[in-house]
Short mmCIF file of C-alpha atoms and ligand atoms in Angstrom, two decimals:
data_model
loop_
_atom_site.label_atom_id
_atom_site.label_comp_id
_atom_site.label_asym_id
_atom_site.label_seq_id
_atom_site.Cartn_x
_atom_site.Cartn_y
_atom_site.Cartn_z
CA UNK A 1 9.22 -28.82 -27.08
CA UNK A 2 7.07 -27.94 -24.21
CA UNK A 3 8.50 -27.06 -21.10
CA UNK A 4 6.81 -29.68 -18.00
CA UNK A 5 7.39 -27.81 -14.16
CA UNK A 6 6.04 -30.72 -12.93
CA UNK A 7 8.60 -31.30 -10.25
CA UNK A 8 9.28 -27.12 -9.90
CA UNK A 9 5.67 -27.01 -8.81
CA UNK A 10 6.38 -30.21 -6.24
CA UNK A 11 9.12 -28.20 -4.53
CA UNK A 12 7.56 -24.95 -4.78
CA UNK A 13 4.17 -25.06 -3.96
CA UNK A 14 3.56 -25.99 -0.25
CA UNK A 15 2.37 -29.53 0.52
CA UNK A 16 -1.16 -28.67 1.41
CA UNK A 17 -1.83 -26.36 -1.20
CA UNK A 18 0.13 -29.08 -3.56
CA UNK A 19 -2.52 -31.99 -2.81
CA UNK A 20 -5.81 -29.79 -3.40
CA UNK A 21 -4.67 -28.30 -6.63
CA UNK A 22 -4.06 -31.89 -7.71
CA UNK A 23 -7.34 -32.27 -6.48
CA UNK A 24 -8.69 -29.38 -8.52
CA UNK A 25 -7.02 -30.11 -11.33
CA UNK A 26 -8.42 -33.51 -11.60
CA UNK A 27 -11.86 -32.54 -11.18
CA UNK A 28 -11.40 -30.14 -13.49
CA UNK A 29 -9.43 -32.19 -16.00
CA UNK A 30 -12.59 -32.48 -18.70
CA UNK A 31 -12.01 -28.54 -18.70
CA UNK A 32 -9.08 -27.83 -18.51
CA UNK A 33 -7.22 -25.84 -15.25
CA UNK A 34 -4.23 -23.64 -14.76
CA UNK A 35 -2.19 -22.17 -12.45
CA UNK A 36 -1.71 -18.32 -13.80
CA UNK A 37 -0.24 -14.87 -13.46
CA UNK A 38 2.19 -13.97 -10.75
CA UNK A 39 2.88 -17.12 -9.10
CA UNK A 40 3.85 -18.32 -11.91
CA UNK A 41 6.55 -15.75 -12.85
CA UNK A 42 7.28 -16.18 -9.05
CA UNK A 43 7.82 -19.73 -9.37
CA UNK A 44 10.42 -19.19 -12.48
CA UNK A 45 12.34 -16.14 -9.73
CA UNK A 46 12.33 -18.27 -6.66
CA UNK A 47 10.11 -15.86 -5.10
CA UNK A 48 7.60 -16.93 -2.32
CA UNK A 49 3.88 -15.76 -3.97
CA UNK A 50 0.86 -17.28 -1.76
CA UNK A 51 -1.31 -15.51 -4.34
CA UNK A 52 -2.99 -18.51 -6.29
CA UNK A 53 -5.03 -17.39 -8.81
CA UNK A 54 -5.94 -20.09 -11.27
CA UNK A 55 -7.83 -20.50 -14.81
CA UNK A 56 -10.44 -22.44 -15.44
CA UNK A 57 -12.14 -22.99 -19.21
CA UNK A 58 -15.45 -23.47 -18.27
CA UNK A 59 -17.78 -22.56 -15.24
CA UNK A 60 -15.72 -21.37 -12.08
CA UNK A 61 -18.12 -20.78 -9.85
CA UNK A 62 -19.61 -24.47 -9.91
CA UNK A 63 -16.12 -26.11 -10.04
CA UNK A 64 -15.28 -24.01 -6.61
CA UNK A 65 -18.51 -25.37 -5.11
CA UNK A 66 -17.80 -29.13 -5.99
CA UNK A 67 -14.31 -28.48 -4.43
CA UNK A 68 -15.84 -26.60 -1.24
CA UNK A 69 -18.08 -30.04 -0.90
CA UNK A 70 -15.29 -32.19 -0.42
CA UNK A 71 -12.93 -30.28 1.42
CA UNK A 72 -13.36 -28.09 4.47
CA UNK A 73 -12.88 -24.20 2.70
CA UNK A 74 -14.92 -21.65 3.04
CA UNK A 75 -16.33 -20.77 0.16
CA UNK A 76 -16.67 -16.84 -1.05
CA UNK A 77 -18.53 -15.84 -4.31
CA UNK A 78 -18.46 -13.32 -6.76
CA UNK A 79 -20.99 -14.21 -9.49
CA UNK A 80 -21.29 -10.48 -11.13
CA UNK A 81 -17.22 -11.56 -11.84
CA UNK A 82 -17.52 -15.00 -12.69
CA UNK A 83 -15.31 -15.59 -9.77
CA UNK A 84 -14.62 -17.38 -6.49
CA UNK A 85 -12.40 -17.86 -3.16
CA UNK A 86 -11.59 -20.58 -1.77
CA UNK A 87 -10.24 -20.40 1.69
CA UNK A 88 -8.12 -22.74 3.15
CA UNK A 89 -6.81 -22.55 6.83
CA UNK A 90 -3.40 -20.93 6.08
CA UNK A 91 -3.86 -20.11 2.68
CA UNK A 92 -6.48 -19.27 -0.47
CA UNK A 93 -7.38 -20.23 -4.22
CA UNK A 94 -8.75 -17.56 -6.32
CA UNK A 95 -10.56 -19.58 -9.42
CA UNK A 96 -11.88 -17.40 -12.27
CA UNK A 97 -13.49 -18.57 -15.43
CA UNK A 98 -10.95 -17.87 -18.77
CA UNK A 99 -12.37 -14.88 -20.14
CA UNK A 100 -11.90 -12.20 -23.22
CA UNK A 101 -11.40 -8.49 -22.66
CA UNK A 102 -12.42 -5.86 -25.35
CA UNK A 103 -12.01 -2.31 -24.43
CA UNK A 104 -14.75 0.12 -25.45
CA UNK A 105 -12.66 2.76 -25.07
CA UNK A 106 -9.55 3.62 -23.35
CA UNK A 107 -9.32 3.77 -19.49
CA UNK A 108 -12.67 1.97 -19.68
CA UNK A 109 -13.43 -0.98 -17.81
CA UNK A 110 -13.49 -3.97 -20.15
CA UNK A 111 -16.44 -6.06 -21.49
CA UNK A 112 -15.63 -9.05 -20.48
CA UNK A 113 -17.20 -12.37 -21.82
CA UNK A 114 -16.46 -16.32 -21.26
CA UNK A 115 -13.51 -17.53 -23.46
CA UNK A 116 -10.41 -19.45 -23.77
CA UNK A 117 -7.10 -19.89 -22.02
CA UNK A 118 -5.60 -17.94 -24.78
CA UNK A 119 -8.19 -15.38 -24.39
CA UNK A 120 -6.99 -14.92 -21.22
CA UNK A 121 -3.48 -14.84 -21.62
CA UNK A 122 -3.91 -11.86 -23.90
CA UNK A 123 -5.94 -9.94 -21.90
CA UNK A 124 -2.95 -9.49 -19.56
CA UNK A 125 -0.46 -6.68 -18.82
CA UNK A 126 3.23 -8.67 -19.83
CA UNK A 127 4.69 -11.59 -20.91
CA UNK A 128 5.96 -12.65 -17.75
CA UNK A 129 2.53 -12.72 -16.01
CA UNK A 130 0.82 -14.30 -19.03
CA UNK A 131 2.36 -17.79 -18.56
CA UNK A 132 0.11 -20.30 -17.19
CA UNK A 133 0.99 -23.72 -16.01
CA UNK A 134 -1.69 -27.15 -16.34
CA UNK A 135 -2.93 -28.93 -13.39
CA UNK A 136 -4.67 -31.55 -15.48
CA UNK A 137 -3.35 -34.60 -14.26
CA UNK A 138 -2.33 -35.99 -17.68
CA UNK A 139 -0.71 -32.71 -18.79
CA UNK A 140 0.19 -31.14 -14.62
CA UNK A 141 3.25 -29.51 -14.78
CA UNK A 142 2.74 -28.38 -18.45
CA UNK A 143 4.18 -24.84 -19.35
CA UNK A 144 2.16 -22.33 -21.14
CA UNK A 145 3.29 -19.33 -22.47
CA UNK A 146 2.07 -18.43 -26.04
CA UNK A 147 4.31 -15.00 -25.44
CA UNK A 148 7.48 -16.21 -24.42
CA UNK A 149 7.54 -14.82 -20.75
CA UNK A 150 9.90 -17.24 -20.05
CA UNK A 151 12.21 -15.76 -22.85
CA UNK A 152 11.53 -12.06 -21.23
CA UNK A 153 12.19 -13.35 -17.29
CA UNK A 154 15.34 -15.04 -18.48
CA UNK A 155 16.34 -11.67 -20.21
CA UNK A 156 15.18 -9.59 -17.37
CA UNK A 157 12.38 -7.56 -19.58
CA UNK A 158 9.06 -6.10 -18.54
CA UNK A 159 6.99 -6.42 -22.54
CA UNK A 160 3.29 -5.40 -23.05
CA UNK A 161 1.65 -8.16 -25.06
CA UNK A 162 0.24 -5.76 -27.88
CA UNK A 163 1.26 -1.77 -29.19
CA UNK A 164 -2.68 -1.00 -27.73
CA UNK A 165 -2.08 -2.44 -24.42
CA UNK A 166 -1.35 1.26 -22.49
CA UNK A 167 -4.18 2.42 -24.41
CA UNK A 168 -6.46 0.08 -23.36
CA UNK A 169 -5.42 0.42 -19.35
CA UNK A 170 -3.29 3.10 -19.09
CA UNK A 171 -2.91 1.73 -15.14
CA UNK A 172 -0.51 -0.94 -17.24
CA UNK A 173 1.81 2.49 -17.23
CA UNK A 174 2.27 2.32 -13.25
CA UNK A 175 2.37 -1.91 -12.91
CA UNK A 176 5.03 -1.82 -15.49
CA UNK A 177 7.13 0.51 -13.60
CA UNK A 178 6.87 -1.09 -10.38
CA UNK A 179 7.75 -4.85 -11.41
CA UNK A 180 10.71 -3.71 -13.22
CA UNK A 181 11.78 -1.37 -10.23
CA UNK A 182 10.98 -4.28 -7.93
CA UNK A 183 12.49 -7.33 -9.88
CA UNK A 184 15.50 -5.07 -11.20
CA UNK A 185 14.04 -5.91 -14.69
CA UNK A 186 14.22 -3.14 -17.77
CA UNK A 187 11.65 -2.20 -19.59
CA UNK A 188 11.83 -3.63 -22.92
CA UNK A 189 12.85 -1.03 -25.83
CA UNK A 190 9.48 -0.91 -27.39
CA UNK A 191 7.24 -0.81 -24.30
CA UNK A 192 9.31 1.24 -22.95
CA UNK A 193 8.81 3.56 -26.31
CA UNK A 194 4.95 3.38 -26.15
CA UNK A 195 4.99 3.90 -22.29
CA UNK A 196 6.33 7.00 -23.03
CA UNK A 197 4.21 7.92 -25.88
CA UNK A 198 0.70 6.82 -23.97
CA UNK A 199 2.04 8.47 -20.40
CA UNK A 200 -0.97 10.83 -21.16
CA UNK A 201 -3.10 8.22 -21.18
CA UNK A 202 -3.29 7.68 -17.59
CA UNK A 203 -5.85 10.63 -17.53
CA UNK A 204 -8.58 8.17 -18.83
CA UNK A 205 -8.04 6.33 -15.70
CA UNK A 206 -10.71 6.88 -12.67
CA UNK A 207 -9.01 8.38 -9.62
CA UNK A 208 -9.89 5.36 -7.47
CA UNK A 209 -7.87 3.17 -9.96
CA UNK A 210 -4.76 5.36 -10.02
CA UNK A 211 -4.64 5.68 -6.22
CA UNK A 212 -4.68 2.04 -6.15
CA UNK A 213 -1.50 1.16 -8.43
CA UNK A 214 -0.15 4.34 -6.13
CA UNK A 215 -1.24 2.30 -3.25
CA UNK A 216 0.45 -0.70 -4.66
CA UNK A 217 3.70 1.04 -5.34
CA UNK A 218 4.02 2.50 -1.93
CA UNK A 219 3.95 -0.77 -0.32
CA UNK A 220 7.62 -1.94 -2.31
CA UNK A 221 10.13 -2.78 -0.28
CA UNK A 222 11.83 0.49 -2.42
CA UNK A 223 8.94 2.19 -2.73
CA UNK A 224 11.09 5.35 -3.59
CA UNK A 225 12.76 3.70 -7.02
CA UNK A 226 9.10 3.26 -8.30
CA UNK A 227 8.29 6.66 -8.07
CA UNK A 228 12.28 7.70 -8.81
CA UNK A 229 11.50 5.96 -11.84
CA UNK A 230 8.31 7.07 -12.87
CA UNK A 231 9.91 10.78 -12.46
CA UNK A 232 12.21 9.56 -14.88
CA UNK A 233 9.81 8.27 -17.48
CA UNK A 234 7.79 11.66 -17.10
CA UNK A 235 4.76 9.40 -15.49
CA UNK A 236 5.15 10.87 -12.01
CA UNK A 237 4.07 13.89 -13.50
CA UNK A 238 0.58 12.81 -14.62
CA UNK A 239 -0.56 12.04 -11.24
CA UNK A 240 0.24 15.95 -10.22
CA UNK A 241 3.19 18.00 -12.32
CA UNK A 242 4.45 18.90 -9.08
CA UNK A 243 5.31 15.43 -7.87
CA UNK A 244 9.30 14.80 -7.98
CA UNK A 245 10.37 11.38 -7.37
CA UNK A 246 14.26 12.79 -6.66
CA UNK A 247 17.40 11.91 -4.44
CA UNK A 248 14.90 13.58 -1.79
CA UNK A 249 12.22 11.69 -1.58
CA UNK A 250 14.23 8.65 -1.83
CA UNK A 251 16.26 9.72 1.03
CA UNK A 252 13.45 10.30 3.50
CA UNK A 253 11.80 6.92 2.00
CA UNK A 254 14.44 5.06 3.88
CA UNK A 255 15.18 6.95 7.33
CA UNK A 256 11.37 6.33 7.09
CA UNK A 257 11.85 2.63 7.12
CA UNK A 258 14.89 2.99 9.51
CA UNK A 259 12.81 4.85 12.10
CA UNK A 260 10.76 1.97 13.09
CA UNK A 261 7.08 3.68 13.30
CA UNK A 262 4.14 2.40 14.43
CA UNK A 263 1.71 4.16 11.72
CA UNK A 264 1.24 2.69 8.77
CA UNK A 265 4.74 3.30 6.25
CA UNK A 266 2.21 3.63 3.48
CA UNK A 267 0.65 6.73 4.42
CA UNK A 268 4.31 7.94 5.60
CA UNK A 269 5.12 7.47 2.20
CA UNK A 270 2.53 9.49 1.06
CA UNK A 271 2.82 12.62 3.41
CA UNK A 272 6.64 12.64 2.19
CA UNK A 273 5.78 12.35 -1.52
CA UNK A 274 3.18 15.60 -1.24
CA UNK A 275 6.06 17.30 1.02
CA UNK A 276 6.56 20.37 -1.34
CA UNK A 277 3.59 20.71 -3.20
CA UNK A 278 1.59 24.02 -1.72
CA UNK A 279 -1.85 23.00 0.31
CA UNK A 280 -3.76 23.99 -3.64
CA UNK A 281 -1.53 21.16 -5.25
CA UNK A 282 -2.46 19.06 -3.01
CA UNK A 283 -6.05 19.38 -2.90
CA UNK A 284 -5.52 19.15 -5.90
CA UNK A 285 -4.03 15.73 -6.24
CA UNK A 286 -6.34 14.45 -3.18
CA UNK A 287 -9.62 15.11 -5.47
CA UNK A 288 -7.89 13.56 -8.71
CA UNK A 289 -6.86 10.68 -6.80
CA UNK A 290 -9.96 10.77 -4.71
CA UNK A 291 -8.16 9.95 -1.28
CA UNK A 292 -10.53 8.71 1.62
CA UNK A 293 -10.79 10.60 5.01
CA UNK A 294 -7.36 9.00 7.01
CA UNK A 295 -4.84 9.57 4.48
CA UNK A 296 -6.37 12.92 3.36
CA UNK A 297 -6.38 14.45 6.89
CA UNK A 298 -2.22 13.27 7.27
CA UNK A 299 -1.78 14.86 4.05
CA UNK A 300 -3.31 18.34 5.30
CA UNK A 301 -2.26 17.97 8.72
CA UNK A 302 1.53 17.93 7.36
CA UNK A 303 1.41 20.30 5.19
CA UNK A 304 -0.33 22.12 7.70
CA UNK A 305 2.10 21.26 10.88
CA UNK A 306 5.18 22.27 7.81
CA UNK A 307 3.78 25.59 8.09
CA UNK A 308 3.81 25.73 11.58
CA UNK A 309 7.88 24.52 12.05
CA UNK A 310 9.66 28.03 12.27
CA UNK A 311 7.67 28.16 15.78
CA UNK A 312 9.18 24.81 17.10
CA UNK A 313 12.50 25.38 16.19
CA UNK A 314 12.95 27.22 19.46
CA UNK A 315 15.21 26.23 21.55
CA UNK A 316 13.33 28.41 24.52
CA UNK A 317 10.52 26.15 23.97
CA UNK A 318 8.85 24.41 27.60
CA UNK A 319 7.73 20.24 26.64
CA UNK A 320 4.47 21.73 27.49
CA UNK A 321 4.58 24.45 24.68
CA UNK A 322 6.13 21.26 22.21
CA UNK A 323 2.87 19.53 23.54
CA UNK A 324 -0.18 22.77 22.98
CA UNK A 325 1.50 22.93 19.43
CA UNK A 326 1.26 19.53 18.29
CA UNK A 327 -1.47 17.43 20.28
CA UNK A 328 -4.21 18.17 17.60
CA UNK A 329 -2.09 16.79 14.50
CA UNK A 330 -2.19 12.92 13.29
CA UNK A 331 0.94 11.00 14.47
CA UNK A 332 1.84 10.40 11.02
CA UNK A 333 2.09 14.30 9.69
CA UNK A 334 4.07 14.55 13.01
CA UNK A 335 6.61 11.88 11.67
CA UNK A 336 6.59 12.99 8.07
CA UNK A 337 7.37 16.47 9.28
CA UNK A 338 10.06 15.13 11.53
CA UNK A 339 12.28 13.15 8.77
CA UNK A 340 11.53 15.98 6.38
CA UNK A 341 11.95 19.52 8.31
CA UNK A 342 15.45 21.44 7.34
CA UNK A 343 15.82 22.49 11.17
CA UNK A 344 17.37 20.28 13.40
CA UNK A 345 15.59 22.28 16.46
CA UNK A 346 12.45 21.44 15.14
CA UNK A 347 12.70 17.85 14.45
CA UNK A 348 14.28 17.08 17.95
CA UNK A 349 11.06 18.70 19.47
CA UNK A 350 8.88 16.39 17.06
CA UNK A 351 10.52 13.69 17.89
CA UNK A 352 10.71 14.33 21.67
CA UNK A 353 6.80 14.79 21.33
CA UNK A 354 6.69 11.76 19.80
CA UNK A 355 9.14 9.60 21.78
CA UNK A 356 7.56 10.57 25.00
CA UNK A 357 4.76 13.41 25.27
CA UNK A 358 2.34 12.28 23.49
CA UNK A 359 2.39 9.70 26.43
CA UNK A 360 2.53 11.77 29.39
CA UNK A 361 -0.71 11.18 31.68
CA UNK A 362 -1.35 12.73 35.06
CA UNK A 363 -2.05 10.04 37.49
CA UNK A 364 -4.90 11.52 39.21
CA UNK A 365 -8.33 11.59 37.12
CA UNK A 366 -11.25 13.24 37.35
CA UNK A 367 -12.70 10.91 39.91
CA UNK A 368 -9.74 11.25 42.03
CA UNK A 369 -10.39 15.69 42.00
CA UNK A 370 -14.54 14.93 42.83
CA UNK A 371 -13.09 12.42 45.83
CA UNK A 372 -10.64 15.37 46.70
CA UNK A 373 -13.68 17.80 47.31
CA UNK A 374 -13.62 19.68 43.93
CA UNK A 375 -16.79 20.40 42.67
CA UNK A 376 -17.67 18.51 39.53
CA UNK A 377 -17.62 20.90 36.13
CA UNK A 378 -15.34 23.19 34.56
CA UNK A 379 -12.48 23.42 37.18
CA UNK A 380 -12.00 19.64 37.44
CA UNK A 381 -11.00 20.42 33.46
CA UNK A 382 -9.12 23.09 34.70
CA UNK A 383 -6.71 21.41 36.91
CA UNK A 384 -6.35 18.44 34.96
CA UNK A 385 -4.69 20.47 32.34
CA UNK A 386 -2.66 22.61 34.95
CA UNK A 387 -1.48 19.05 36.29
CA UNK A 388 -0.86 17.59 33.06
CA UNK A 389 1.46 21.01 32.10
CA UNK A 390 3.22 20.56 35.50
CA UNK A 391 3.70 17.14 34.43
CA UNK A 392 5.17 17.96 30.94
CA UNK A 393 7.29 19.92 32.62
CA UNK A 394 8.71 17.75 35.02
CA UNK A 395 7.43 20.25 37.78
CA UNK A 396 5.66 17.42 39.52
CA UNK A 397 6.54 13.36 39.08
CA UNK A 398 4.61 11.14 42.29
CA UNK A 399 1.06 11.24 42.91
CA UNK A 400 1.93 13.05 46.27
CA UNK A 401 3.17 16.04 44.25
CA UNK A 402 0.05 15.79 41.99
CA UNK A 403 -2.25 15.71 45.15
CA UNK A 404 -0.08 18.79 46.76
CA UNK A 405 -0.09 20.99 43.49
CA UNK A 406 -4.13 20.27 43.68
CA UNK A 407 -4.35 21.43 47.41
CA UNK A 408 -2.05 24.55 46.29
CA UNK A 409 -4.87 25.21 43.61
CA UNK A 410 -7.79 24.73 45.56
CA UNK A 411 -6.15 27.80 48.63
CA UNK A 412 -5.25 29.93 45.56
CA UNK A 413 -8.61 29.88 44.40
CA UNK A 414 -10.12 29.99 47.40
CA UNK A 415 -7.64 32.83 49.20
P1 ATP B 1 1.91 -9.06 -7.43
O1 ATP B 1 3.12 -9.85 -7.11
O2 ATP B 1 2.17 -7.61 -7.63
O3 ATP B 1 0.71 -9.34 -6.56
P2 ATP B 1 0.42 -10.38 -9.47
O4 ATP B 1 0.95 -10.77 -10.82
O5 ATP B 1 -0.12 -11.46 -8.60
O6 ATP B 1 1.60 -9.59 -8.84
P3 ATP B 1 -2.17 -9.02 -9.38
O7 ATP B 1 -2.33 -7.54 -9.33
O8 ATP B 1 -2.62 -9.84 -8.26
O9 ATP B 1 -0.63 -9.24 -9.70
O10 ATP B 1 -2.86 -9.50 -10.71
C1 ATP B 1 -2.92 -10.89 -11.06
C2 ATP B 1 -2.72 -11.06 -12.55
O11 ATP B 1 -3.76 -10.39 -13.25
C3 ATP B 1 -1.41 -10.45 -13.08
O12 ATP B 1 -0.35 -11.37 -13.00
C4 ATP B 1 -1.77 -10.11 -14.49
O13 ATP B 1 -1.63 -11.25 -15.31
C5 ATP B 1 -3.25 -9.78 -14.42
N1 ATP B 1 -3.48 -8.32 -14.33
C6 ATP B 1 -3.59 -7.56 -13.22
N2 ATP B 1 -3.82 -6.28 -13.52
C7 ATP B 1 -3.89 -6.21 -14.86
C8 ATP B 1 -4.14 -5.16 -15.81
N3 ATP B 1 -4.34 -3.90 -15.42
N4 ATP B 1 -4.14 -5.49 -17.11
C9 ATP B 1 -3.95 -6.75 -17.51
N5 ATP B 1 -3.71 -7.77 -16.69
C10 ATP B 1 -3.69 -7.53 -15.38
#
């Protein structure tokens, strides 16, 4: 019998976005159009999912401009794709015409060409996001899953649609890891079998591609069981054999989330994950995985700083020294170096660099020094930085004491 969601999709889907895919579905109803992929596993979890990507069997693009007509979205197209976005205020449709995938080879991007609904279910990486539901007003609601996803979601399994499918896309290797990590799903015994036995595969895949599922990984909410279990599955190790995804990592993963940083967790992530490779592994990894300029420079930098930690874990140290040592390095090799250095010395200075001298700021500038009588040039650098030391140091607090430590300068230079 088949399944009807009809009144699933009325609670689930928010009113606004509700009405217009009735809307689309009705102008597309000669066609056929269907709700797809992960909102629709989402809707079976009771998990919110504002991604909606639907299927249409026939022309996208022109069905998303008869829709833009009538309604107020802003229309965004992608004709080499077939594809279009249309943007609501508060949310988005992604509409995409059905299409069939044939690999020429593996790691390859596909050849894609127009085709059915169930050319497009098969094309995808498991069961449970290769269930599809009808917004056709005569059939809306209507469940379609030709490989029993809804078997697999109810049994908690993660199952490639076809023995090829790692083959094909060995990035299939890193999504399946991270949905079962994240939905606390298994892997099913015989993907989890070929997963194993294509793990290799994953060096057909271009660097750019990898670092994306990496990218997609790192922003779980448990980031660190992804990559624990991709350790595990001996997939960790085809991104760099050095990589460990251990008790570790998975420890500094979440005093990372615990200590509230401004920078971006991602990158966090990453600096922690390249911890104890040597600076050759991980150039090494940075050129597989092609890494753009920010995230390679935090890399280096911690790796860098990490070699630099014996000389802050002095407890002799001035705020001022803390300060020369670590102005130059990105905030975020500065925090990966504080949640992963052994000394305890160390880390407070780190963190005291971070908590408050990266901050400190004399009060008088430049302009105030010409206004003073100093000659414009080099010494106005000068005593800016002595002032800014005196400051670190807690030698001088008001802007009295700054202007007295600059007339104190001025008769030592001048006497
Ligand atoms: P998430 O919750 O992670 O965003 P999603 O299912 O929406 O999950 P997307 O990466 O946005 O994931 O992809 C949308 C859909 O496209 C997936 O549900 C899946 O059906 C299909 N898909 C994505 N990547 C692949 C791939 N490498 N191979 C086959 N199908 C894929």
């Amino acid at each position: 019998m088949t399944e009807n969601l009809s009144s699933q999709l009325e609670k689930y889907l928010p009113r606004p976005v509700l009405a217009l895919a009735k809307i689309a579905g009705k102008e597309a109803s000669e066609l056929g159009l269907y709700l797809v992929g992960g909102v629709v596993r989402d809707l079976f979890l009771g998990r919110a999912n504002f991604d909606f990507d639907m299927v249409v069997e026939g022309d996208a693009i022109s069905l998303a401009r008869r829709l833009a007509k009538d309604s107020q979205a802003k229309l965004t197209i992608h004709s080499r794709f077939g594809t279009a976005k249309l943007n609501y205020p508060g949310f988005s449709f992604d509409l995409a015409t059905a299409r069939s995938e044939t690999y020429s080879k593996p790691g390859a991007l596909p050849t894609v060409k127009p085709g059915s609904l169930k050319d497009d279910l098969i094309r995808r990486d498991f069961s449970i996001n290769a269930m599809a539901l009808c917004l056709m007003p005569h059939r809306f609601g209507e469940l379609i899953d030709l490989y029993n996803g809804k078997d697999d979601l109810d049994n908690r399994l993660i199952r490639i649609l076809h023995p090829n499918s790692f083959i094909d896309d060995a990035t299939r290797i890193l999504r399946a890891i991270r949905y079962e990590q994240r939905l606390g799903f298994k892997l099913e015994a015989e993907t989890e079998k070929l997963l194993r036995r294509d793990a290799t595969m994953l060096d057909t895949i271009s660097g750019d591609r990898i670092r994306h599922e990496l990218e997609l990984i790192l922003k779980e909410d448990k980031a660190e069981l992804v990559l624990w279990r991709a350790g595990e599955l001996d997939v960790l190790r085809q991104l760099h054999p050095s990589l460990k995804g251990n008790g570790w990592l998975s420890q500094k993963f979440e005093q990372a989330r615990k200590a509230d940083i401004r920078a971006s967790l991602s990158t966090l992530y990453l600096c922690l994950l390249i911890y104890n490779l040597t600076d050759k592994e991980n150039e090494r990894f940075i050129s597989r995985l092609n890494f753009p300029k920010n995230s390679t420079q935090a890399m280096r930098h911690t790796l860098q700083l990490k070699s630099q930690l014996h000389g802050l874990a002095n407890l002799q140290l001035k705020p001022s020294d803390i300060y020369q040592s670590l102005h130059s390095y990105t905030t975020t090799a500065i925090h990966a170096n504080t949640l992963a250095s052994e000394s305890a010395i160390a880390s407070q200075h780190l963190q005291l660099y971070l908590t408050k001298l990266r901050y400190v700021k004399t009060l008088l500038s430049g302009e105030d020094l010409k206004r003073m009588g100093i000659t414009p040039g080099l010494q106005i650098g000068e005593i800016l930085s002595a002032l800014h030391k005196a400051r670190l140091n807690g030698e001088i607090r008001t802007r009295k004491e700054e202007e007295n430590f600059v007339h104190s300068w001025r008769q030592r230079q001048s006497g």
